Every structure is written in C-alpha cells, then in structure tokens.
Amino acid sequence: MSDVTTFSATVTATTRNGILVVTIDNPPVNATSADVRLGLSRALAHAEAEGTISGMVITGAGKTFIGGADIKEFGKPAIEPTLPDVIEKIEALSKPVVAALNGAALGGGLELALACHYRIASPAAQLGLPEVKLGIVPGAGGTQRLPRLIGIPAAIELIASGRIAKINEALSLGILDELAGTDILDVAINAVQKLVGTPLRRTGELAVAPPDPTEIEKSSRKTLSKARGQKAPAEAVRLIASSHRPFAEGLADERATFLTLRDSREAAALRHVFFAEREASKVAGLEGIDPRPVNTIGLCGLGLMGSGIAVAALSAGYTVIGLDQIPEAAEKGRERIIGLLERNLASGRLNRAGFDAQTARLSVTATDADLSPCDLVIEAVFDDLDVKADLFRRLDKVIRPDAILATNTSYLNPDEIASATKHPQRVLGLHFFSPAHVMRLLEVVRCRETAPDVLATGLAVAKKLKKLPVVTGVTEGFIGNRIFSAYRREAEFLLEDGALPQEIDAALEDYGFPMGLFAVYDMAGLEIAWARRKRQAAMRALSKRYVEIADRLCEAGRLGQKSGRGWYAYPDGRKTVDPEVTAIIEAERAKKSVVARSFSKDEIRQRLLGAMATEGEALLAEGIAARASDIDLVMINGYGFPAHKGGPMFAKG
Ligand code: 3HC
C-alpha cells in the first residue's frame, strides 16, 4: 500500500502491488461531473506514463460505483474532457483496466465500465442504461459497446426499456466477467495481475453479429409499444440495431443523437420529473423529526382497496392485521389478499418462500380490540363520514396512545374524521390509488392537527411501501381529484361547445395519455360520479355552468363498459363510437341553444391543460400543494398524464 495520490478533488488513488487503484468519491452518487472526468483523465495519463504501474482498477466510494453522467450539468456549457473522451482513453490504455463495481453502475457509469478490459461486481451492484427514462439515449458508447458484449436483441431489450439488471443476470448476459464476494478490490487487483502481459479485450474492437430483423422486432416491440410517442426509445433501437457498422461511425451517430435529445423539451420534462420525485419527500417543518417505528399495520375494510393496501404492506415486510365488520367478511378479505399474493407467485414476482413469509404475517379479525398491537391503522371502509367517524371513535379506544390512525378517504374532510377522536394529532390521511398494490402514488394528507412525527411516519411508511408520497393539505379531493374535477368539468364544457368524446379522447391520446378521459370513465363506470352529482344537486349554484350530458347518459342506462354502453358502445367488447351518444350530446346543445363549433386537437389540449394548470395555481395559492412539481407528480402517477410532458404545471411553461 502506498500514499494516496490526488488527481482531482473527487478522484484519488493508492498503489497496491504496482496497480493503481482509483477511487471516485463524488457524493451523493459519484456522478461523472467535470471534476471526476478531469481526475480520471489525469489518472489514466499517470498510469500510462509511469513505468512502475502495471495496470489500474476503477471503483467508487460509498454505496454507488457511478450513478451516471451528472444530470445537473445538462444544459450548461460543456467542460472538457467529455465523458466519451475519458472512456476512449480507458479502452485505449496499453495496460489492463478493471472496473470494480461496488454498487450501482448506471448510465455513463456503466458505459465507463463497458470500456474497461474486465468487469467485476459485488453483490450490491446493479447495472443499467436508464437514459431513455430521462428522454435521452446513452451518450458515451452504451448503444455501441453493449451489443458487442451481449448481442443486439438483448441490448435493445435492456437499453430501450431502461431496465436495471441485477448481477446474476448481468453475469449470464456477459456484461460482467466475474462476481466478487467480500473484498472486491482484492479480486480486482488479482484480475489486473492476471491480465498483465496478455492481449487486452477492448469492447469496441469486438464484432457484432449482424442484426436479424425478426429478432429486433421482437425485442423492441414491447418497449416501443409503451413509449407513447417518446423519441428516445425508438432512437436507442435504431442506434443499437445498426451497431454492426464501423465502431467510430456508430459512436459519432450516438453522440449526435444524445446531444439533440438532451436539449429537447421531452428530456427537460423527464429531468424535471426525476428531480421532482426526489424533492417531494423534502417537507418543510420535518427537518430532524424522527418517524415513529412501525412494524404492524392494521387495515380496516378488506374490500378491493383494503386488500391492495394489505398486499403492499405485506410485500414491504410489515405484519398486517385486517379488520372487517363480521367474521365472514374478514375471511373473505383474507381470501382476497391471498388471491392477490397468489397472482404475484404465479407471475414470478414472488417466490414460494416469500409467499409463505407474507401469508404468515397476515391475520384477520372482526373484533376491534385485536388491532391493539398495531403501530398504524389505515381505514379503507365505505367513503361516508358517519361510518368513518364511528370507526375512528372505536379505534381510538383500542389502539395504543402512540399508534397512528390514517384515513384513505378520497373526498371527505379528514379533519372532521380526526375530530371524532380524542387525539386528532395522531390522525393523517393516506390516500392510496387503486389498485393499491400496483399504483405508485400516495397522497399523504397533513390534517389541521397532524403532529410532525405522525406526518414523518406517513412518509417513511410510504417509502417502505415503495410508493411515491406527495404531501397535500386538506381540500375536497386533495391535489389529484381537485385537478381532475377541473379537467373533467372543462372536458364537459368542450362537449357542450362542440367537441365529441372521441375527438377529446384522440387529442389526449395523441398527447401521450394512455387512454382518453371518456374511455377511462367507461372503464371505471359512471354510476358513482352520477350518485355524487345527484347528492350535490341541491347545493349547486344556479349561476355555475353545469353540463347535463353525463346525467342523460346515465338515465339512458349507459353506465360504462360493465353495462356494455357508456360514452362509447362495446359490441364484442370493442370500443366503438355510438351515434346515440352523439344524438344525446346534440340534443343537450340544442336545449341550451349552443351553436356547436369544431375544435382542433391543439385547441382541445390547450383548454384541458389550461384548466388543470389554473386549478394547480389555486392549490398553490391556498397552500394545499407545497410546490408545482408535486402537482405534476400527482397527475403523472395517479391520472395518466404523460411523464415526458412533465405534468400540467411544467407543460404550461
Ligand atoms: N446526476 C446528478 N445528480 C444525481 C444523479 C445524476 N446522475 N443521480 C442521482 N442524483 C442526485 C439526486 O438528485 C439526489 O439529490 P438530492 O439529494 O439533492 O435530492 C441524490 O443524488 C440521491 O439520489 P436518490 O435519492 O435517487 O438516491 P438513491 O440512493 O435512492 O438512488 C441511484 C441512487 C440509483 C443512483 C439513483 O439516484 C438513480 O437512479 N440515479 C439516476 C441514474 C441515471 O439515470 N443515470 C443516467 C444519467 S444520464 C447519463 O448517464 C448520460 C450518459 O449516457 C452520457
């Protein structure tokens, strides 16, 4: 072991047995920022020039190898050396360079490793080129080197999806050469010693088997069908599929494509989403507040929502006690939960040992007092104030004083539910989206009296459940449903003004929504919203514009897909435009003497996005949402807003 050599503020090295062991230490994720690139290129020059050095190991400090290029540098003036320059120098070095992947090697991090002459990973490592998720293609050789190691079809599948591979898969694919047990540096130094004096395997010099169009179609079909008009996945496929051409030509095309995409609106939107997700959990007033420990979660109401939450909780390692009104209902709930777990087992998401462990952590009951061991109780019972308030009153008596009560209400006022308890400070809202074991979004509702550590616990539990928590204040429908109501209202105004459901849906789908609004209504069923409109009818101000078209549809028995007819007809299950719906719309327009006009797709989008953004501004002004980016996350993760458009607040510019 020798002294530490400093190549830059973030790159240092020690020399072990004549091998330069270079460590990148650029917290939080060792991104290849300008200083890292500078340090690495100095280290490479040193290794090449210094006769006593026989080879080099590159590794990362902390739990990451390299998280990728520094996304925060995107959009700023380029600083030499570029990442491709550094990577080229690694590959060309006359002495062996071994990558010791101590943790995640993503994006530019994996590209750097692909240019090393040998790759070793520790069990904590994960590998991937997730650039398409940021609206770009790999820009430092990934689309050209990966197919040289694993073939074109496998490279397409990994890069165009942005999927992360674990080490065993990476080894069997041929991305990795070796797995290391405990001390990865010892293994890497050993590997360098073996490589000294042997012909080095330079990835860029390997041949790529010519592409087979059928294979390319097969490997790209799934990802491209999900791309919803995004450019990056298709560009990635193009670059990989042509990687059998001269290496330098492929690299130049890749870099040019990367630079164009990097400066696009789509990439800016996806970067906005990336940083928004990390920002969302930073909540004012919670700095230094520790969450309460939660091991056992109670779930009241084991219907679809309660069962979904139970599955999410079991998967995250919690013990779950389910409560329903009578033993038969509780037992039915248990069966529903087991059924969902069995689906995970069948799909391979869960292995047998995991299934057994999760079912062993589940119990159900119809007796309130059985919830006494719970650290947190979440209710998912019928959305009625009296029902929920009564339940919370009863729970207040049986759970420990430090246990937390959460309501999953969508529309009721959680402050009123909290006031039914003796300790409203321990009440918060946890608004899950259905199906709760699948949907990532979780609105965490800060009620009037929620204690800071209770809110912090809600956020910590959400993270453990692998959800994306967004904090919201109390308002009818919270962030998501309030914006959704404004959007829906505007869509109905558009209908009355002259647009047809299929035109509105086409405009939304073209924009990138997976489904148009009216198709979504039909899928969800129209009767619940109809019942709510009837309940609210007496309170509706006469001066407010109200569109009755949806009521007419429901009165005609058109309650959505389940009834075979809604905004569309479904002969043989296929969605079809129905002249009867057009006739209902026209009759309503005539009743109000509206002269219908036509709308272009752009006009439709402008009106709908404008309505969402205006409601978003109101939520910010009222202090319900802390930041515009939180609103974007809610609409992207709960309501199908296309991530590559950045959300309604980002899209308004
Ligand atoms: N550049 C700049 N900052 C980054 C970054 C990156 N590539 N990756 C993460 N960060 C920042 C985050 O913004 C966050 O900052 P904050 O603390 O100020 O909020 C901090 O690092 C920690 O991030 P996470 O909360 O995500 O930390 P985790 O430990 O949960 O996850 C990770 C670590 C798996 C590396 C995850 O951060 C991640 O997936 N990062 C992005 C990976 C990626 O997309 N890489 C490709 C970049 S583009 C590229 O490489 C182009 C190339 O082809 C030329």
XYZ file of C-alpha atoms and ligand atoms in Angstrom:
707
model
C 0.000 0.000 0.000
C 1.318 3.464 -0.801
C 0.261 7.003 -0.068
C -2.804 8.494 -1.599
C -2.317 10.301 -4.918
C -4.835 13.059 -5.592
C -5.809 13.544 -9.228
C -8.667 15.946 -8.531
C -10.953 16.844 -5.640
C -13.070 13.767 -6.390
C -10.554 11.262 -7.780
C -7.756 9.766 -5.712
C -5.683 6.599 -5.912
C -3.455 4.303 -3.970
C -0.915 1.948 -5.495
C -1.127 -1.701 -4.491
C 1.436 -4.197 -5.858
C 2.163 -1.814 -8.732
C -1.538 -1.409 -9.542
C -3.192 1.997 -9.426
C -6.470 1.675 -7.501
C -8.504 4.725 -8.442
C -11.500 5.747 -6.322
C -14.192 8.165 -7.433
C -15.646 9.999 -4.463
C -18.261 12.452 -5.663
C -21.259 12.190 -3.341
C -24.151 11.549 -3.404
C -23.911 9.111 -6.358
C -20.388 9.565 -7.829
C -21.796 11.148 -10.989
C -19.152 11.781 -13.657
C -19.085 15.546 -13.096
C -16.360 17.714 -14.700
C -14.006 17.225 -11.758
C -14.378 13.436 -11.932
C -13.654 13.419 -15.659
C -10.591 15.600 -15.098
C -9.309 13.372 -12.269
C -9.833 10.208 -14.277
C -8.040 11.510 -17.331
C -5.087 12.570 -15.163
C -5.064 9.141 -13.505
C -5.075 7.449 -16.918
C -2.207 9.611 -18.151
C -0.291 8.823 -14.953
C -0.868 5.074 -15.311
C 0.239 5.130 -18.951
C 3.382 7.157 -18.275
C 4.522 5.566 -15.021
C 6.674 2.524 -15.735
C 6.192 1.103 -12.225
C 2.425 0.849 -12.739
C 1.263 -2.321 -14.444
C -2.498 -1.726 -14.518
C -5.447 0.026 -13.000
C -8.629 -0.612 -11.015
C -11.501 1.899 -11.036
C -14.028 1.833 -8.213
C -16.457 4.142 -6.379
C -16.546 5.345 -2.779
C -19.643 4.658 -0.694
C -22.506 2.500 -1.901
C -22.518 3.545 -5.568
C -19.993 2.834 -8.334
C -21.163 5.664 -10.618
C -24.802 6.808 -10.852
C -24.283 8.197 -14.365
C -23.346 11.427 -16.030
C -24.100 14.475 -13.889
C -27.651 15.383 -14.884
C -27.236 18.767 -13.217
C -24.602 19.666 -15.845
C -27.062 19.125 -18.705
C -27.906 22.385 -20.394
C -24.717 24.067 -19.118
C -21.690 24.834 -21.340
C -19.609 21.687 -21.991
C -16.430 21.259 -19.949
C -13.528 19.220 -21.359
C -12.704 16.400 -21.145
C -16.054 14.923 -22.110
C -17.142 11.538 -20.831
C -16.649 9.876 -24.248
C -13.056 11.257 -24.268
C -12.311 9.694 -20.880
C -13.954 6.428 -21.832
C -11.991 6.227 -25.065
C -8.758 6.714 -23.097
C -9.716 3.877 -20.739
C -10.332 1.483 -23.597
C -7.133 2.515 -25.405
C -4.843 2.281 -22.351
C -1.962 -0.074 -23.042
C -2.243 -1.510 -19.508
C -5.217 -3.502 -18.176
C -8.060 -1.548 -16.565
C -10.540 -3.437 -14.372
C -13.870 -1.988 -13.223
C -14.696 -2.917 -9.610
C -18.431 -2.266 -9.426
C -19.058 -1.809 -5.713
C -22.641 -0.588 -6.228
C -24.958 0.820 -8.889
C -23.314 1.341 -12.286
C -25.871 3.305 -14.254
C -25.866 5.310 -17.456
C -22.439 6.862 -18.011
C -21.217 4.734 -15.076
C -21.933 1.515 -16.898
C -20.644 2.991 -20.147
C -17.345 3.673 -18.395
C -17.275 0.113 -17.082
C -18.046 -1.306 -20.547
C -14.839 0.289 -21.847
C -12.722 -1.320 -19.108
C -10.966 -4.532 -20.064
C -12.658 -6.613 -17.354
C -15.675 -6.084 -15.064
C -16.218 -7.419 -11.547
C -19.236 -6.685 -9.379
C -20.058 -7.024 -5.702
C -23.467 -8.395 -4.650
C -24.799 -4.843 -4.069
C -24.187 -3.771 -7.661
C -26.912 -3.207 -10.204
C -26.354 -2.349 -13.814
C -28.354 -0.451 -16.363
C -28.536 2.191 -19.038
C -31.692 4.038 -17.889
C -31.106 7.069 -20.151
C -34.394 6.625 -22.046
C -36.189 7.361 -18.783
C -34.579 10.796 -18.985
C -35.600 11.238 -22.619
C -32.093 10.599 -23.971
C -30.051 7.724 -25.369
C -26.758 6.658 -23.807
C -24.215 9.228 -24.998
C -20.873 7.647 -24.147
C -20.789 4.445 -26.151
C -23.504 2.393 -24.428
C -25.511 1.677 -27.578
C -22.356 0.555 -29.397
C -20.397 -1.325 -26.722
C -23.242 -3.215 -25.037
C -24.320 -5.056 -28.236
C -20.663 -6.014 -28.764
C -20.830 -7.834 -25.421
C -24.350 -9.256 -25.336
C -25.702 -9.066 -28.877
C -28.171 -6.700 -30.492
C -31.527 -8.170 -29.264
C -30.518 -8.319 -25.580
C -29.019 -4.819 -25.771
C -32.236 -3.459 -27.287
C -34.310 -5.050 -24.548
C -32.158 -3.507 -21.799
C -31.471 -0.063 -23.245
C -34.830 0.717 -24.869
C -36.645 -0.184 -21.634
C -34.100 1.471 -19.344
C -34.406 -1.610 -17.134
C -31.909 -2.291 -14.353
C -30.275 -5.735 -14.232
C -29.083 -7.486 -11.093
C -25.610 -9.023 -11.045
C -26.579 -12.632 -11.774
C -28.431 -11.630 -14.917
C -25.602 -9.278 -15.916
C -23.130 -12.131 -15.492
C -25.141 -14.586 -17.539
C -25.726 -11.990 -20.273
C -21.985 -11.344 -20.487
C -21.905 -7.758 -19.211
C -19.908 -8.862 -16.187
C -16.873 -11.120 -16.170
C -16.830 -12.070 -12.514
C -18.709 -11.691 -9.225
C -16.823 -10.796 -6.079
C -17.736 -11.912 -2.592
C -16.366 -9.813 0.225
C -13.372 -7.716 -0.810
C -13.953 -6.624 -4.372
C -10.683 -4.674 -4.536
C -8.617 -7.783 -3.768
C -10.457 -9.656 -6.508
C -9.981 -6.752 -8.938
C -6.248 -6.424 -8.193
C -5.883 -10.137 -8.724
C -7.684 -9.804 -12.063
C -5.364 -7.000 -13.211
C -2.340 -9.129 -12.312
C -3.673 -11.966 -14.453
C -4.315 -9.629 -17.386
C -0.862 -8.037 -17.392
C 1.047 -9.146 -20.464
C -1.994 -10.736 -22.136
C -3.845 -9.280 -25.168
C -6.469 -6.920 -23.769
C -10.107 -7.393 -24.668
C -11.243 -3.999 -25.926
C -15.026 -3.977 -26.212
C -15.024 -1.512 -29.107
C -12.916 -3.921 -31.154
C -15.341 -6.837 -30.808
C -17.540 -7.780 -33.744
C -21.334 -7.599 -33.570
C -23.383 -10.322 -35.163
C -25.415 -8.778 -37.999
C -28.954 -7.956 -36.937
C -31.850 -10.298 -37.590
C -34.929 -8.132 -38.356
C -37.313 -10.617 -36.692
C -35.268 -10.629 -33.510
C -35.038 -6.832 -33.490
C -38.786 -6.535 -33.954
C -39.365 -8.996 -31.113
C -37.026 -7.323 -28.632
C -38.205 -3.783 -29.349
C -41.962 -4.392 -29.740
C -42.856 -4.360 -26.043
C -40.894 -1.245 -25.096
C -41.787 0.741 -28.180
C -45.478 -0.030 -27.748
C -45.267 1.546 -24.287
C -43.262 4.555 -25.481
C -46.412 6.641 -26.132
C -44.755 8.820 -28.742
C -41.458 9.338 -26.897
C -38.449 9.709 -29.158
C -35.611 8.244 -27.089
C -36.597 4.523 -27.056
C -37.005 4.451 -30.857
C -33.685 6.251 -31.335
C -31.991 3.798 -28.976
C -33.339 0.873 -31.019
C -32.109 2.488 -34.236
C -28.605 3.005 -32.846
C -28.286 -0.483 -31.399
C -29.747 -2.167 -34.468
C -27.082 -0.502 -36.608
C -24.189 -1.183 -34.226
C -22.618 -3.696 -36.643
C -21.343 -0.759 -38.727
C -17.840 0.682 -38.090
C -17.497 1.463 -34.386
C -16.405 5.100 -34.832
C -19.371 5.793 -37.105
C -21.791 4.321 -34.566
C -20.223 6.340 -31.739
C -20.490 9.587 -33.704
C -24.152 8.942 -34.530
C -24.880 8.055 -30.904
C -23.239 11.227 -29.568
C -25.061 13.463 -32.037
C -28.392 11.792 -31.202
C -27.685 12.098 -27.476
C -26.906 15.824 -27.762
C -30.038 16.549 -29.807
C -32.277 14.623 -27.428
C -30.587 16.078 -24.330
C -31.582 19.569 -25.448
C -35.181 18.575 -26.262
C -38.287 19.590 -24.353
C -39.040 15.909 -23.749
C -35.745 15.355 -21.934
C -36.187 18.571 -19.951
C -39.620 17.303 -18.879
C -38.293 13.928 -17.747
C -35.403 15.556 -15.857
C -37.972 17.757 -14.162
C -39.860 14.608 -13.104
C -36.638 12.956 -11.874
C -35.779 15.864 -9.599
C -39.445 16.395 -8.609
C -39.583 12.846 -7.241
C -36.568 13.481 -5.060
C -37.874 16.872 -3.969
C -41.328 15.597 -2.971
C -40.173 13.903 0.207
C -38.470 17.075 1.455
C -41.241 18.553 3.589
C -40.959 21.879 5.361
C -41.105 21.541 9.138
C -39.993 17.911 9.235
C -36.237 18.530 9.280
C -34.715 16.485 12.097
C -38.051 14.875 13.040
C -37.817 11.105 13.517
C -40.689 8.926 12.335
C -42.330 6.601 14.855
C -41.385 2.920 14.477
C -43.967 0.930 12.531
C -43.926 -2.859 12.340
C -47.585 -3.826 12.481
C -50.238 -2.232 10.318
C -53.973 -2.644 10.873
C -56.307 -2.429 7.902
C -59.986 -1.721 8.333
C -62.194 -2.715 5.440
C -60.872 -5.568 3.332
C -62.555 -4.735 0.043
C -60.557 -4.107 -3.103
C -58.751 -1.071 -1.735
C -58.031 -2.526 1.719
C -56.764 -5.787 0.216
C -54.495 -3.923 -2.186
C -53.019 -1.894 0.676
C -52.593 -5.103 2.691
C -50.639 -6.704 -0.164
C -48.391 -3.633 -0.464
C -47.781 -3.745 3.312
C -47.062 -7.486 3.383
C -44.681 -7.145 0.426
C -42.826 -4.399 2.283
C -42.308 -6.690 5.282
C -44.998 -5.391 7.640
C -47.192 -7.599 9.820
C -50.812 -6.965 8.830
C -53.987 -7.363 10.872
C -57.117 -6.973 8.763
C -60.433 -5.958 10.301
C -63.870 -6.254 8.747
C -67.370 -5.995 10.180
C -68.200 -9.669 10.593
C -66.030 -12.818 10.643
C -67.325 -13.924 7.213
C -66.335 -10.584 5.649
C -62.930 -10.741 7.340
C -62.395 -14.256 5.999
C -63.443 -13.131 2.511
C -60.903 -10.305 2.797
C -58.208 -12.783 3.781
C -59.031 -14.856 0.708
C -58.882 -11.767 -1.499
C -55.448 -10.826 -0.132
C -54.138 -14.377 -0.533
C -55.561 -14.377 -4.072
C -53.524 -11.270 -4.929
C -50.394 -12.808 -3.402
C -51.005 -15.977 -5.406
C -51.074 -13.867 -8.552
C -47.664 -12.486 -7.600
C -46.481 -16.041 -7.059
C -47.798 -17.165 -10.449
C -46.198 -14.220 -12.254
C -42.839 -14.905 -10.618
C -42.840 -11.581 -8.749
C -42.853 -13.585 -5.532
C -41.169 -16.901 -4.822
C -42.650 -19.656 -2.646
C -40.585 -18.707 0.423
C -41.681 -15.081 0.074
C -45.299 -16.136 -0.341
C -45.144 -18.277 2.794
C -43.472 -15.487 4.763
C -46.064 -12.938 3.681
C -49.092 -15.101 4.395
C -47.617 -15.939 7.818
C -47.574 -12.215 8.626
C -51.290 -11.820 7.837
C -54.209 -12.297 10.218
C -57.826 -11.126 10.027
C -60.481 -10.438 12.621
C -63.895 -8.898 13.191
C -63.004 -7.700 16.709
C -61.757 -4.117 17.131
C -59.616 -4.994 20.156
C -57.487 -7.345 18.043
C -55.960 -4.228 16.469
C -54.308 -3.315 19.789
C -50.773 -4.408 18.698
C -50.875 -2.072 15.674
C -48.460 0.844 15.279
C -50.535 2.269 12.430
C -54.133 1.588 11.420
C -55.335 2.515 7.939
C -59.049 2.581 7.253
C -60.375 1.806 3.784
C -64.083 1.466 4.583
C -67.045 2.948 2.704
C -66.464 6.661 1.946
C -69.088 8.008 4.319
C -68.357 10.494 7.100
C -70.518 8.794 9.751
C -69.091 5.357 9.008
C -65.506 6.591 9.171
C -66.006 8.825 12.217
C -67.673 5.983 14.107
C -64.831 3.623 13.238
C -62.178 6.115 14.395
C -64.061 6.687 17.655
C -63.974 2.924 18.294
C -60.334 2.550 17.237
C -59.332 5.431 19.492
C -60.324 3.240 22.427
C -58.458 0.074 21.434
C -55.146 1.163 19.933
C -52.107 2.365 21.919
C -51.931 6.125 22.589
C -48.834 6.436 20.385
C -50.314 4.460 17.483
C -51.320 6.346 14.353
C -54.686 6.453 12.589
C -54.853 7.016 8.852
C -57.872 7.525 6.653
C -57.908 6.586 2.994
C -60.807 8.886 2.188
C -60.872 10.360 -1.325
C -63.384 13.145 -0.885
C -64.376 13.505 2.792
C -62.791 16.042 5.106
C -60.219 14.143 7.202
C -60.235 16.949 9.794
C -63.821 16.011 10.576
C -62.869 12.338 10.852
C -59.941 13.291 13.122
C -62.172 15.368 15.374
C -64.151 12.226 16.210
C -61.042 11.019 18.094
C -59.537 12.150 21.376
C -56.117 12.613 19.801
C -56.511 14.277 16.397
C -52.723 14.880 16.379
C -52.217 11.222 15.554
C -54.529 11.277 12.548
C -53.451 11.790 8.948
C -54.717 10.843 5.516
C -53.083 8.173 3.377
C -54.865 8.377 0.052
C -53.951 5.314 -1.993
C -54.854 4.874 -5.640
C -56.480 1.732 -6.940
C -55.174 -0.955 -7.315
C -53.207 -0.019 -4.217
C -50.584 -2.743 -4.555
C -49.743 -1.521 -8.060
C -50.185 2.264 -8.170
C -47.126 4.191 -7.009
C -48.768 7.435 -5.973
C -49.745 8.018 -2.351
C -51.198 11.353 -1.268
C -50.163 11.920 2.341
C -52.693 14.282 3.858
C -51.484 16.707 6.505
C -54.605 17.388 8.572
C -55.126 20.513 10.664
C -53.710 18.885 13.803
C -51.429 16.154 12.448
C -48.268 16.047 14.599
C -44.977 16.446 12.666
C -43.708 12.997 13.664
C -47.006 11.465 12.547
C -46.588 13.065 9.117
C -42.937 11.928 9.053
C -44.129 8.401 9.843
C -46.631 8.541 6.970
C -43.801 9.472 4.611
C -41.461 6.797 5.974
C -44.133 4.104 5.663
C -44.914 5.266 2.110
C -41.243 4.927 1.161
C -41.064 1.441 2.664
C -44.198 0.514 0.723
C -42.213 1.628 -2.382
C -44.766 4.362 -3.028
C -44.188 7.892 -4.217
C -45.546 10.070 -1.404
C -46.778 13.584 -2.105
C -47.915 15.714 0.828
C -51.203 17.571 0.440
C -53.257 19.806 2.671
C -56.964 19.294 3.276
C -59.304 20.268 0.455
C -62.088 18.402 -1.291
C -60.395 15.736 -3.431
C -56.897 16.752 -2.241
C -54.456 17.620 -5.035
C -55.305 14.941 -7.578
C -59.061 14.764 -7.545
C -59.385 18.525 -7.360
C -57.370 18.970 -10.517
C -59.106 16.006 -12.083
C -62.506 17.634 -11.355
C -61.412 20.838 -13.093
C -60.159 18.830 -16.057
C -63.361 16.796 -16.225
C -65.507 19.931 -15.978
C -63.607 21.525 -18.844
C -63.968 18.369 -20.955
C -67.730 18.520 -20.427
C -67.788 22.209 -21.392
C -65.924 21.223 -24.560
C -68.551 18.572 -25.287
C -71.313 21.082 -24.978
C -69.379 23.647 -27.021
C -68.934 21.301 -29.972
C -66.255 18.616 -29.460
C -67.217 14.937 -29.399
C -65.934 12.417 -26.820
C -63.868 10.586 -29.414
C -62.266 13.867 -30.549
C -61.343 14.792 -26.989
C -60.001 11.294 -26.325
C -57.962 11.313 -29.541
C -56.406 14.669 -28.604
C -55.433 13.290 -25.174
C -54.083 10.002 -26.520
C -52.039 11.828 -29.155
C -50.576 13.914 -26.370
C -49.462 10.748 -24.567
C -52.257 9.826 -22.134
C -52.603 6.028 -22.186
C -56.362 6.436 -22.579
C -58.747 9.280 -23.287
C -60.892 10.669 -20.488
C -64.198 9.293 -21.760
C -62.736 5.836 -22.330
C -61.472 5.953 -18.736
C -64.943 6.877 -17.460
C -66.410 3.920 -19.281
C -63.813 1.613 -17.805
C -64.361 2.871 -14.260
C -68.187 3.031 -14.541
C -70.313 6.168 -14.489
C -72.651 5.436 -11.596
C -70.545 6.583 -8.622
C -69.957 10.050 -10.080
C -73.659 10.184 -11.046
C -74.698 9.404 -7.471
C -72.363 12.137 -6.205
C -73.794 14.660 -8.676
C -77.307 13.799 -7.516
C -76.291 14.255 -3.855
C -74.720 17.625 -4.639
C -77.535 18.850 -6.904
C -79.308 20.818 -4.201
C -76.107 22.666 -3.264
C -75.157 23.588 -6.831
C -75.207 27.333 -7.515
C -77.565 28.087 -10.370
C -75.153 30.667 -11.720
C -72.484 27.979 -12.231
C -72.298 26.328 -15.627
C -73.411 22.718 -15.373
C -73.378 20.236 -18.239
C -76.097 17.590 -18.056
C -74.888 15.293 -20.826
C -73.396 12.723 -18.422
C -76.685 12.622 -16.468
C -78.638 11.942 -19.673
C -76.276 9.080 -20.493
C -76.729 7.514 -17.061
C -80.525 7.936 -17.233
C -80.407 6.032 -20.524
C -78.712 3.139 -18.699
C -75.332 3.883 -20.241
C -73.211 3.232 -17.169
C -69.951 2.319 -18.872
C -68.255 -0.826 -20.101
C -69.891 -3.022 -17.452
C -73.317 -2.235 -18.877
C -71.989 -2.614 -22.424
C -72.573 1.056 -23.203
C -71.348 4.379 -21.881
C -69.641 7.199 -23.751
C -68.943 4.538 -26.336
C -70.672 1.299 -27.330
C -68.873 -2.032 -26.870
C -70.149 -4.560 -29.396
C -67.963 -7.700 -28.935
C -66.104 -5.752 -26.248
C -64.581 -3.374 -28.807
C -64.828 0.371 -28.124
C -66.950 1.953 -30.864
C -68.338 5.431 -31.463
C -72.103 5.336 -30.890
C -74.426 7.676 -32.860
C -76.860 7.542 -29.930
C -74.301 9.355 -27.753
C -73.790 11.972 -30.454
C -77.568 12.423 -30.588
C -77.792 12.895 -26.791
C -74.998 15.500 -26.923
C -76.628 17.346 -29.812
C -79.997 17.366 -28.062
C -78.422 18.902 -24.942
C -76.666 21.548 -27.018
C -79.939 22.362 -28.747
C -81.719 22.642 -25.390
C -79.231 25.324 -24.338
C -79.203 26.902 -27.813
C -75.479 26.286 -28.150
C -74.187 26.632 -31.688
C -71.612 23.884 -31.922
C -68.200 24.772 -33.306
C -65.342 22.485 -34.188
C -62.142 22.216 -32.184
C -58.676 21.243 -33.354
C -56.672 18.773 -31.273
C -54.446 21.635 -30.166
C -57.391 23.717 -29.001
C -58.805 20.775 -27.065
C -55.466 20.202 -25.375
C -54.972 23.863 -24.589
C -58.350 24.082 -22.887
C -57.862 20.906 -20.846
C -54.259 21.575 -19.847
C -55.142 25.173 -19.112
C -57.935 24.082 -16.753
C -55.549 21.758 -14.916
C -52.854 24.407 -14.572
C -55.317 27.039 -13.336
C -56.586 24.678 -10.655
C -52.963 23.851 -9.809
C -52.221 27.561 -9.309
C -55.198 27.765 -6.959
C -53.882 24.802 -4.941
C -50.505 26.531 -4.617
C -52.104 29.826 -3.603
C -54.177 28.055 -0.954
C -51.091 26.248 0.376
C -52.622 22.817 -0.327
C -49.677 21.818 -2.527
C -46.191 22.893 -1.462
C -44.733 23.117 -4.956
C -45.801 22.975 -8.572
C -43.669 19.871 -9.148
C -45.689 17.969 -6.500
C -48.807 18.632 -8.565
C -47.043 17.332 -11.668
C -46.092 14.111 -9.854
C -49.671 13.535 -8.717
C -51.086 13.934 -12.209
C -48.385 11.779 -13.806
C -48.540 8.945 -11.298
C -52.243 8.927 -10.494
C -54.036 10.171 -13.595
C -52.021 9.049 -16.619
C -50.527 12.444 -17.505
C -47.573 11.601 -19.788
C -44.302 11.876 -17.852
C -42.457 13.036 -20.964
C -44.627 16.153 -20.968
C -43.564 16.891 -17.376
C -47.032 17.331 -15.827
C -49.586 20.141 -16.224
C -47.586 22.759 -14.320
C -44.372 22.088 -16.253
C -46.234 21.908 -19.565
C -47.713 25.373 -19.173
C -44.098 26.637 -19.428
N -26.664 13.323 -11.689
C -26.830 14.267 -10.737
N -27.449 14.053 -9.561
C -27.934 12.813 -9.353
C -27.806 11.773 -10.298
C -27.123 12.074 -11.515
N -26.941 11.154 -12.457
N -28.387 10.665 -9.795
C -28.855 10.987 -8.586
N -28.586 12.278 -8.305
C -28.887 13.013 -7.062
C -30.394 13.082 -6.786
O -30.963 14.188 -7.430
C -30.393 13.215 -5.281
O -30.084 14.554 -4.984
P -30.658 15.281 -3.678
O -30.129 14.519 -2.520
O -30.175 16.669 -3.824
O -32.167 15.166 -3.797
C -29.216 12.369 -4.839
O -28.387 12.229 -5.993
C -29.587 10.998 -4.351
O -30.415 10.363 -5.332
P -31.502 9.284 -4.925
O -32.400 9.838 -3.876
O -32.114 8.790 -6.177
O -30.570 8.170 -4.249
P -30.752 6.608 -4.185
O -29.655 6.135 -3.334
O -32.154 6.265 -3.852
O -30.504 6.082 -5.684
C -29.364 5.979 -7.806
C -29.231 6.208 -6.288
C -29.817 4.533 -8.048
C -28.017 6.220 -8.446
C -30.441 6.946 -8.363
O -30.140 8.258 -7.911
C -30.567 6.990 -9.852
O -31.221 6.154 -10.429
N -29.931 7.992 -10.477
C -30.059 8.261 -11.894
C -29.429 7.207 -12.754
C -29.445 7.650 -14.179
O -30.485 7.921 -14.755
N -28.267 7.701 -14.780
C -28.145 8.123 -16.126
C -27.776 9.563 -16.156
S -27.694 10.201 -17.775
C -26.236 9.601 -18.389
O -25.535 8.899 -17.710
C -25.889 10.041 -19.779
C -24.734 9.286 -20.339
O -25.204 8.265 -21.171
C -23.786 10.182 -21.144
